[in-house]
């Protein structure tokens, strides 16, 4: 349940060729920038416009004039980038996504239909098809002691070798308001996280994180 193929339907992202080469999705984080720089010039010009250096935006996307978008970046069809959004670069944002007010994106892949609409931080992370972060929910991508991030799955510990790694959130994940996904968090498909939760480690698909009450299977 940690593997790329278990977490994501790759048909819902332009990043499919990059992710398909990985066994575990966090292996793609170091290559997002170069992948975007290679893919951007190949995008059809009747569908995408290079509005600034290394920033390719679908012509039917809606971008607020107050949004700040740094390259390299690709923004997909019918995606909405709202007032005050801050995209720092190395971001591949899919079709029909929403990046909202005061949301910051950095070195991340957002699959089609992802919604991060209010006060979110998504750094060094991958959010699967139609994943949604409630207002104020963030991915924490650096440990307090700055040591490399490990993914903990019960008694198993997988060293990633990455000093920066946020969350891998599978398709249809729902994260409640003001929750924190700690470095190295992996959420399986259809996981729901209650508001005000602190999440770490691996949560199996089709489970609910009920804050301090624990993790329970969906009925």
Coordinates of N, CA and C in Angstrom, one line a residue, residues 13 30 52 69 119 151:
X13 N -3.0 12.3 -14.3 CA -1.9 13.3 -14.1 C -1.0 13.3 -15.3
X30 N 12.6 14.5 -6.3 CA 13.8 15.1 -6.7 C 13.8 15.4 -8.2
X52 N 5.0 33.1 -18.7 CA 6.3 33.6 -18.2 C 7.3 32.5 -18.5
X69 N 3.0 33.1 -9.4 CA 3.3 31.8 -10.0 C 4.8 31.8 -10.4
X119 N -5.8 28.6 2.7 CA -4.7 28.6 3.7 C -4.0 27.3 3.9
X151 N 9.8 6.9 6.4 CA 8.3 6.6 6.3 C 8.2 5.4 7.3

